[in-house]
Amino acid sequence: MTMPPVLRGARAATTFLTRVPVGGFPYAQADWRWASAWFPFVGAILGAVQAAAWLLVDRGGALVAASVTVALGLLLTGAFHEDGLADTADALGGAFDRARMFEILKDSRIGSFGAAALIVVLVLRIALLARLDAAAPVALVLTQCLSRTPPIWLMVALPYVTQGGSRSRPVAQAALPQALLGSAWPALALAAAH
């Protein structure tokens, strides 16, 4: 018995957002389309793993726990979001026209704007997590889940930025059903937190 695309989307989302080997290849277009609906769920799982790490190392102090937790997040995701941040910062800081921006976005090298953005964001992430101290584990689960919901709605509302082929294009073909399912995960996470 084969799983329907809505369920295979969970594995596709895990493959897309993390380095966790979940198998399931090859994924069909429909599986990738449903992946976005599972982004918040995968985020909650990542947050739970990070929260567990926090609880294991918090005897070393909040700064140590925050540093280990952020490093674990980078390891689990392959610094996926940080790579996107660096590319975006380089493109916005180093280009004055649309064509050059897309050229910079496709360049695998990191520029000075990207490096600066990464340093600022990682330092802030560690400092703010350390400041949360005992509330950090719950905050990790909620923020990892909640932060992955707005992009689904953006994928529904906005056209894909380029017309050419892209490996992530099938994931960006979310529609209302994916956005509604994706929005249910944060609602469940918030209900569980109370």
PDB file of C-alpha atoms in Angstrom:
ATOM      1  CA  MET A   1       0.000   0.000   0.000  1.00  0.00           C
ATOM      2  CA  THR A   2       1.436   3.358  -0.984  1.00  0.00           C
ATOM      3  CA  MET A   3       1.059   6.479   1.073  1.00  0.00           C
ATOM      4  CA  PRO A   4      -0.934   9.367  -0.366  1.00  0.00           C
ATOM      5  CA  PRO A   5       1.010  12.495  -1.393  1.00  0.00           C
ATOM      6  CA  VAL A   6      -0.248  14.444   1.631  1.00  0.00           C
ATOM      7  CA  LEU A   7       1.554  11.971   3.929  1.00  0.00           C
ATOM      8  CA  ARG A   8       4.608  11.519   1.695  1.00  0.00           C
ATOM      9  CA  GLY A   9       4.873  15.303   1.895  1.00  0.00           C
ATOM     10  CA  ALA A  10       6.030  14.918   5.509  1.00  0.00           C
ATOM     11  CA  ARG A  11       9.066  12.930   4.404  1.00  0.00           C
ATOM     12  CA  ALA A  12       9.681  15.295   1.508  1.00  0.00           C
ATOM     13  CA  ALA A  13       9.551  18.258   3.921  1.00  0.00           C
ATOM     14  CA  THR A  14      12.054  16.570   6.224  1.00  0.00           C
ATOM     15  CA  THR A  15      14.335  15.901   3.258  1.00  0.00           C
ATOM     16  CA  PHE A  16      13.984  19.486   2.034  1.00  0.00           C
ATOM     17  CA  LEU A  17      14.511  21.244   5.392  1.00  0.00           C
ATOM     18  CA  THR A  18      16.988  18.966   7.154  1.00  0.00           C
ATOM     19  CA  ARG A  19      19.945  16.631   6.794  1.00  0.00           C
ATOM     20  CA  VAL A  20      18.015  13.855   8.548  1.00  0.00           C
ATOM     21  CA  PRO A  21      18.021  10.750   6.307  1.00  0.00           C
ATOM     22  CA  VAL A  22      14.362   9.710   5.990  1.00  0.00           C
ATOM     23  CA  GLY A  23      14.487   7.997   2.598  1.00  0.00           C
ATOM     24  CA  GLY A  24      11.419   7.891   0.396  1.00  0.00           C
ATOM     25  CA  PHE A  25      13.127   8.752  -2.893  1.00  0.00           C
ATOM     26  CA  PRO A  26      12.124   9.423  -5.543  1.00  0.00           C
ATOM     27  CA  TYR A  27       9.412  11.879  -4.589  1.00  0.00           C
ATOM     28  CA  ALA A  28       6.660  12.724  -7.050  1.00  0.00           C
ATOM     29  CA  GLN A  29       5.651  16.311  -7.885  1.00  0.00           C
ATOM     30  CA  ALA A  30       2.572  15.912  -5.666  1.00  0.00           C
ATOM     31  CA  ASP A  31       4.761  14.858  -2.720  1.00  0.00           C
ATOM     32  CA  TRP A  32       6.877  18.002  -3.092  1.00  0.00           C
ATOM     33  CA  ARG A  33       3.745  20.135  -3.428  1.00  0.00           C
ATOM     34  CA  TRP A  34       2.483  18.778  -0.084  1.00  0.00           C
ATOM     35  CA  ALA A  35       5.894  19.205   1.583  1.00  0.00           C
ATOM     36  CA  SER A  36       5.185  22.836   2.445  1.00  0.00           C
ATOM     37  CA  ALA A  37       2.163  21.802   4.529  1.00  0.00           C
ATOM     38  CA  TRP A  38       4.539  19.927   6.798  1.00  0.00           C
ATOM     39  CA  PHE A  39       7.143  22.684   7.224  1.00  0.00           C
ATOM     40  CA  PRO A  40       5.762  23.814  10.634  1.00  0.00           C
ATOM     41  CA  PHE A  41       5.539  20.200  11.836  1.00  0.00           C
ATOM     42  CA  VAL A  42       9.162  19.539  10.859  1.00  0.00           C
ATOM     43  CA  GLY A  43      10.065  22.829  12.567  1.00  0.00           C
ATOM     44  CA  ALA A  44       8.369  21.694  15.781  1.00  0.00           C
ATOM     45  CA  ILE A  45      10.333  18.434  15.692  1.00  0.00           C
ATOM     46  CA  LEU A  46      13.590  20.333  15.123  1.00  0.00           C
ATOM     47  CA  GLY A  47      12.665  22.660  17.987  1.00  0.00           C
ATOM     48  CA  ALA A  48      11.931  19.681  20.249  1.00  0.00           C
ATOM     49  CA  VAL A  49      15.337  18.145  19.486  1.00  0.00           C
ATOM     50  CA  GLN A  50      17.000  21.484  20.210  1.00  0.00           C
ATOM     51  CA  ALA A  51      14.953  21.853  23.409  1.00  0.00           C
ATOM     52  CA  ALA A  52      16.137  18.419  24.554  1.00  0.00           C
ATOM     53  CA  ALA A  53      19.734  19.442  23.857  1.00  0.00           C
ATOM     54  CA  TRP A  54      19.194  22.643  25.855  1.00  0.00           C
ATOM     55  CA  LEU A  55      17.919  20.639  28.824  1.00  0.00           C
ATOM     56  CA  LEU A  56      20.908  18.284  28.612  1.00  0.00           C
ATOM     57  CA  VAL A  57      23.540  21.036  28.683  1.00  0.00           C
ATOM     58  CA  ASP A  58      21.887  23.858  30.629  1.00  0.00           C
ATOM     59  CA  ARG A  59      23.942  23.092  33.746  1.00  0.00           C
ATOM     60  CA  GLY A  60      26.802  24.775  31.920  1.00  0.00           C
ATOM     61  CA  GLY A  61      24.809  28.006  31.899  1.00  0.00           C
ATOM     62  CA  ALA A  62      22.412  29.669  29.505  1.00  0.00           C
ATOM     63  CA  LEU A  63      25.147  30.903  27.156  1.00  0.00           C
ATOM     64  CA  VAL A  64      26.587  27.401  26.739  1.00  0.00           C
ATOM     65  CA  ALA A  65      23.111  25.922  26.267  1.00  0.00           C
ATOM     66  CA  ALA A  66      22.224  28.572  23.685  1.00  0.00           C
ATOM     67  CA  SER A  67      25.478  28.038  21.786  1.00  0.00           C
ATOM     68  CA  VAL A  68      25.077  24.250  21.699  1.00  0.00           C
ATOM     69  CA  THR A  69      21.424  24.567  20.703  1.00  0.00           C
ATOM     70  CA  VAL A  70      22.159  26.946  17.822  1.00  0.00           C
ATOM     71  CA  ALA A  71      25.053  24.743  16.646  1.00  0.00           C
ATOM     72  CA  LEU A  72      22.782  21.688  16.723  1.00  0.00           C
ATOM     73  CA  GLY A  73      20.187  23.545  14.655  1.00  0.00           C
ATOM     74  CA  LEU A  74      22.838  24.362  12.060  1.00  0.00           C
ATOM     75  CA  LEU A  75      23.925  20.730  11.972  1.00  0.00           C
ATOM     76  CA  LEU A  76      20.377  19.347  11.659  1.00  0.00           C
ATOM     77  CA  THR A  77      19.373  21.717   8.857  1.00  0.00           C
ATOM     78  CA  GLY A  78      22.698  21.899   7.060  1.00  0.00           C
ATOM     79  CA  ALA A  79      22.534  25.667   7.698  1.00  0.00           C
ATOM     80  CA  PHE A  80      19.789  25.767   5.059  1.00  0.00           C
ATOM     81  CA  HIS A  81      18.189  28.989   6.285  1.00  0.00           C
ATOM     82  CA  GLU A  82      21.509  30.643   7.025  1.00  0.00           C
ATOM     83  CA  ASP A  83      22.646  29.947   3.471  1.00  0.00           C
ATOM     84  CA  GLY A  84      19.506  31.663   2.201  1.00  0.00           C
ATOM     85  CA  LEU A  85      20.083  34.608   4.531  1.00  0.00           C
ATOM     86  CA  ALA A  86      23.670  35.040   3.326  1.00  0.00           C
ATOM     87  CA  ASP A  87      22.609  34.824  -0.326  1.00  0.00           C
ATOM     88  CA  THR A  88      19.840  37.374   0.242  1.00  0.00           C
ATOM     89  CA  ALA A  89      22.119  39.793   2.094  1.00  0.00           C
ATOM     90  CA  ASP A  90      24.744  39.535  -0.646  1.00  0.00           C
ATOM     91  CA  ALA A  91      22.147  40.072  -3.386  1.00  0.00           C
ATOM     92  CA  LEU A  92      20.506  43.052  -1.671  1.00  0.00           C
ATOM     93  CA  GLY A  93      23.808  44.612  -0.659  1.00  0.00           C
ATOM     94  CA  GLY A  94      25.810  43.903  -3.777  1.00  0.00           C
ATOM     95  CA  ALA A  95      23.430  44.472  -6.674  1.00  0.00           C
ATOM     96  CA  PHE A  96      21.604  47.430  -8.119  1.00  0.00           C
ATOM     97  CA  ASP A  97      19.518  45.670 -10.753  1.00  0.00           C
ATOM     98  CA  ARG A  98      17.339  42.549 -10.874  1.00  0.00           C
ATOM     99  CA  ALA A  99      19.572  40.553 -13.243  1.00  0.00           C
ATOM    100  CA  ARG A 100      22.646  41.059 -11.050  1.00  0.00           C
ATOM    101  CA  MET A 101      20.633  40.140  -7.932  1.00  0.00           C
ATOM    102  CA  PHE A 102      19.675  36.778  -9.416  1.00  0.00           C
ATOM    103  CA  GLU A 103      23.262  36.220 -10.531  1.00  0.00           C
ATOM    104  CA  ILE A 104      24.468  36.802  -6.965  1.00  0.00           C
ATOM    105  CA  LEU A 105      21.718  34.571  -5.536  1.00  0.00           C
ATOM    106  CA  LYS A 106      22.926  31.649  -7.677  1.00  0.00           C
ATOM    107  CA  ASP A 107      26.594  32.190  -6.740  1.00  0.00           C
ATOM    108  CA  SER A 108      27.682  29.650  -4.114  1.00  0.00           C
ATOM    109  CA  ARG A 109      30.357  31.947  -2.686  1.00  0.00           C
ATOM    110  CA  ILE A 110      29.669  34.155   0.311  1.00  0.00           C
ATOM    111  CA  GLY A 111      30.296  37.880   0.121  1.00  0.00           C
ATOM    112  CA  SER A 112      30.893  40.499   2.788  1.00  0.00           C
ATOM    113  CA  PHE A 113      27.188  41.334   3.193  1.00  0.00           C
ATOM    114  CA  GLY A 114      26.364  37.653   3.610  1.00  0.00           C
ATOM    115  CA  ALA A 115      29.142  37.122   6.147  1.00  0.00           C
ATOM    116  CA  ALA A 116      28.100  40.187   8.138  1.00  0.00           C
ATOM    117  CA  ALA A 117      24.450  39.092   8.146  1.00  0.00           C
ATOM    118  CA  LEU A 118      25.389  35.618   9.379  1.00  0.00           C
ATOM    119  CA  ILE A 119      27.554  36.955  12.192  1.00  0.00           C
ATOM    120  CA  VAL A 120      24.864  39.367  13.370  1.00  0.00           C
ATOM    121  CA  VAL A 121      22.069  36.796  13.213  1.00  0.00           C
ATOM    122  CA  LEU A 122      23.999  33.996  14.924  1.00  0.00           C
ATOM    123  CA  VAL A 123      25.232  36.274  17.717  1.00  0.00           C
ATOM    124  CA  LEU A 124      21.706  37.639  18.230  1.00  0.00           C
ATOM    125  CA  ARG A 125      20.178  34.162  18.179  1.00  0.00           C
ATOM    126  CA  ILE A 126      22.585  32.922  20.858  1.00  0.00           C
ATOM    127  CA  ALA A 127      22.213  36.066  22.982  1.00  0.00           C
ATOM    128  CA  LEU A 128      18.417  36.068  22.820  1.00  0.00           C
ATOM    129  CA  LEU A 129      18.144  32.348  23.556  1.00  0.00           C
ATOM    130  CA  ALA A 130      20.478  32.754  26.533  1.00  0.00           C
ATOM    131  CA  ARG A 131      18.302  35.621  27.751  1.00  0.00           C
ATOM    132  CA  LEU A 132      15.216  33.365  27.668  1.00  0.00           C
ATOM    133  CA  ASP A 133      17.008  30.873  29.928  1.00  0.00           C
ATOM    134  CA  ALA A 134      14.373  28.477  31.396  1.00  0.00           C
ATOM    135  CA  ALA A 135      11.757  29.516  28.814  1.00  0.00           C
ATOM    136  CA  ALA A 136      14.085  28.652  25.917  1.00  0.00           C
ATOM    137  CA  PRO A 137      12.994  25.013  25.426  1.00  0.00           C
ATOM    138  CA  VAL A 138       9.325  25.916  24.900  1.00  0.00           C
ATOM    139  CA  ALA A 139      10.303  28.947  22.823  1.00  0.00           C
ATOM    140  CA  LEU A 140      12.452  26.749  20.571  1.00  0.00           C
ATOM    141  CA  VAL A 141       9.564  24.423  19.733  1.00  0.00           C
ATOM    142  CA  LEU A 142       7.084  27.260  19.185  1.00  0.00           C
ATOM    143  CA  THR A 143       9.335  29.529  17.144  1.00  0.00           C
ATOM    144  CA  GLN A 144      10.629  26.703  14.955  1.00  0.00           C
ATOM    145  CA  CYS A 145       7.009  25.761  14.223  1.00  0.00           C
ATOM    146  CA  LEU A 146       5.511  29.261  13.912  1.00  0.00           C
ATOM    147  CA  SER A 147       8.288  30.666  11.734  1.00  0.00           C
ATOM    148  CA  ARG A 148       7.676  28.076   9.033  1.00  0.00           C
ATOM    149  CA  THR A 149       4.001  29.000   8.554  1.00  0.00           C
ATOM    150  CA  PRO A 150       4.067  32.454   6.858  1.00  0.00           C
ATOM    151  CA  PRO A 151       6.231  31.205   3.963  1.00  0.00           C
ATOM    152  CA  ILE A 152       3.486  28.733   3.017  1.00  0.00           C
ATOM    153  CA  TRP A 153       0.973  31.565   2.687  1.00  0.00           C
ATOM    154  CA  LEU A 154       3.510  33.588   0.696  1.00  0.00           C
ATOM    155  CA  MET A 155       3.917  30.658  -1.692  1.00  0.00           C
ATOM    156  CA  VAL A 156       0.141  30.611  -2.154  1.00  0.00           C
ATOM    157  CA  ALA A 157      -0.176  34.373  -2.632  1.00  0.00           C
ATOM    158  CA  LEU A 158       2.881  35.249  -4.717  1.00  0.00           C
ATOM    159  CA  PRO A 159       4.178  33.981  -8.052  1.00  0.00           C
ATOM    160  CA  TYR A 160       7.483  32.120  -8.186  1.00  0.00           C
ATOM    161  CA  VAL A 161      10.227  34.695  -8.677  1.00  0.00           C
ATOM    162  CA  THR A 162      11.853  33.198 -11.790  1.00  0.00           C
ATOM    163  CA  GLN A 163      10.488  31.397 -14.809  1.00  0.00           C
ATOM    164  CA  GLY A 164      13.482  29.084 -15.198  1.00  0.00           C
ATOM    165  CA  GLY A 165      13.864  25.668 -13.653  1.00  0.00           C
ATOM    166  CA  SER A 166      14.713  25.355  -9.990  1.00  0.00           C
ATOM    167  CA  ARG A 167      15.073  22.384  -7.673  1.00  0.00           C
ATOM    168  CA  SER A 168      12.836  24.082  -5.102  1.00  0.00           C
ATOM    169  CA  ARG A 169      10.121  25.146  -7.535  1.00  0.00           C
ATOM    170  CA  PRO A 170       7.880  22.074  -6.927  1.00  0.00           C
ATOM    171  CA  VAL A 171       7.930  22.796  -3.183  1.00  0.00           C
ATOM    172  CA  ALA A 172       6.835  26.376  -3.860  1.00  0.00           C
ATOM    173  CA  GLN A 173       3.670  25.246  -5.671  1.00  0.00           C
ATOM    174  CA  ALA A 174       1.604  25.334  -2.494  1.00  0.00           C
ATOM    175  CA  ALA A 175      -2.110  26.035  -2.695  1.00  0.00           C
ATOM    176  CA  LEU A 176      -4.856  26.683  -0.153  1.00  0.00           C
ATOM    177  CA  PRO A 177      -5.066  23.055   1.125  1.00  0.00           C
ATOM    178  CA  GLN A 178      -1.339  23.055   1.922  1.00  0.00           C
ATOM    179  CA  ALA A 179      -1.580  26.445   3.642  1.00  0.00           C
ATOM    180  CA  LEU A 180      -4.542  25.336   5.758  1.00  0.00           C
ATOM    181  CA  LEU A 181      -2.841  22.124   6.885  1.00  0.00           C
ATOM    182  CA  GLY A 182       0.382  24.041   7.484  1.00  0.00           C
ATOM    183  CA  SER A 183      -1.510  26.529   9.667  1.00  0.00           C
ATOM    184  CA  ALA A 184      -2.969  23.740  11.798  1.00  0.00           C
ATOM    185  CA  TRP A 185       0.450  22.724  13.170  1.00  0.00           C
ATOM    186  CA  PRO A 186       1.164  26.032  14.959  1.00  0.00           C
ATOM    187  CA  ALA A 187      -2.371  26.031  16.358  1.00  0.00           C
ATOM    188  CA  LEU A 188      -1.735  22.581  17.830  1.00  0.00           C
ATOM    189  CA  ALA A 189       1.687  23.628  19.140  1.00  0.00           C
ATOM    190  CA  LEU A 190       0.248  26.722  20.823  1.00  0.00           C
ATOM    191  CA  ALA A 191      -2.578  24.690  22.351  1.00  0.00           C
ATOM    192  CA  ALA A 192      -0.078  22.135  23.673  1.00  0.00           C
ATOM    193  CA  ALA A 193       2.077  24.896  25.186  1.00  0.00           C
ATOM    194  CA  HIS A 194      -0.791  26.188  27.333  1.00  0.00           C
TER     195      HIS A 194
END
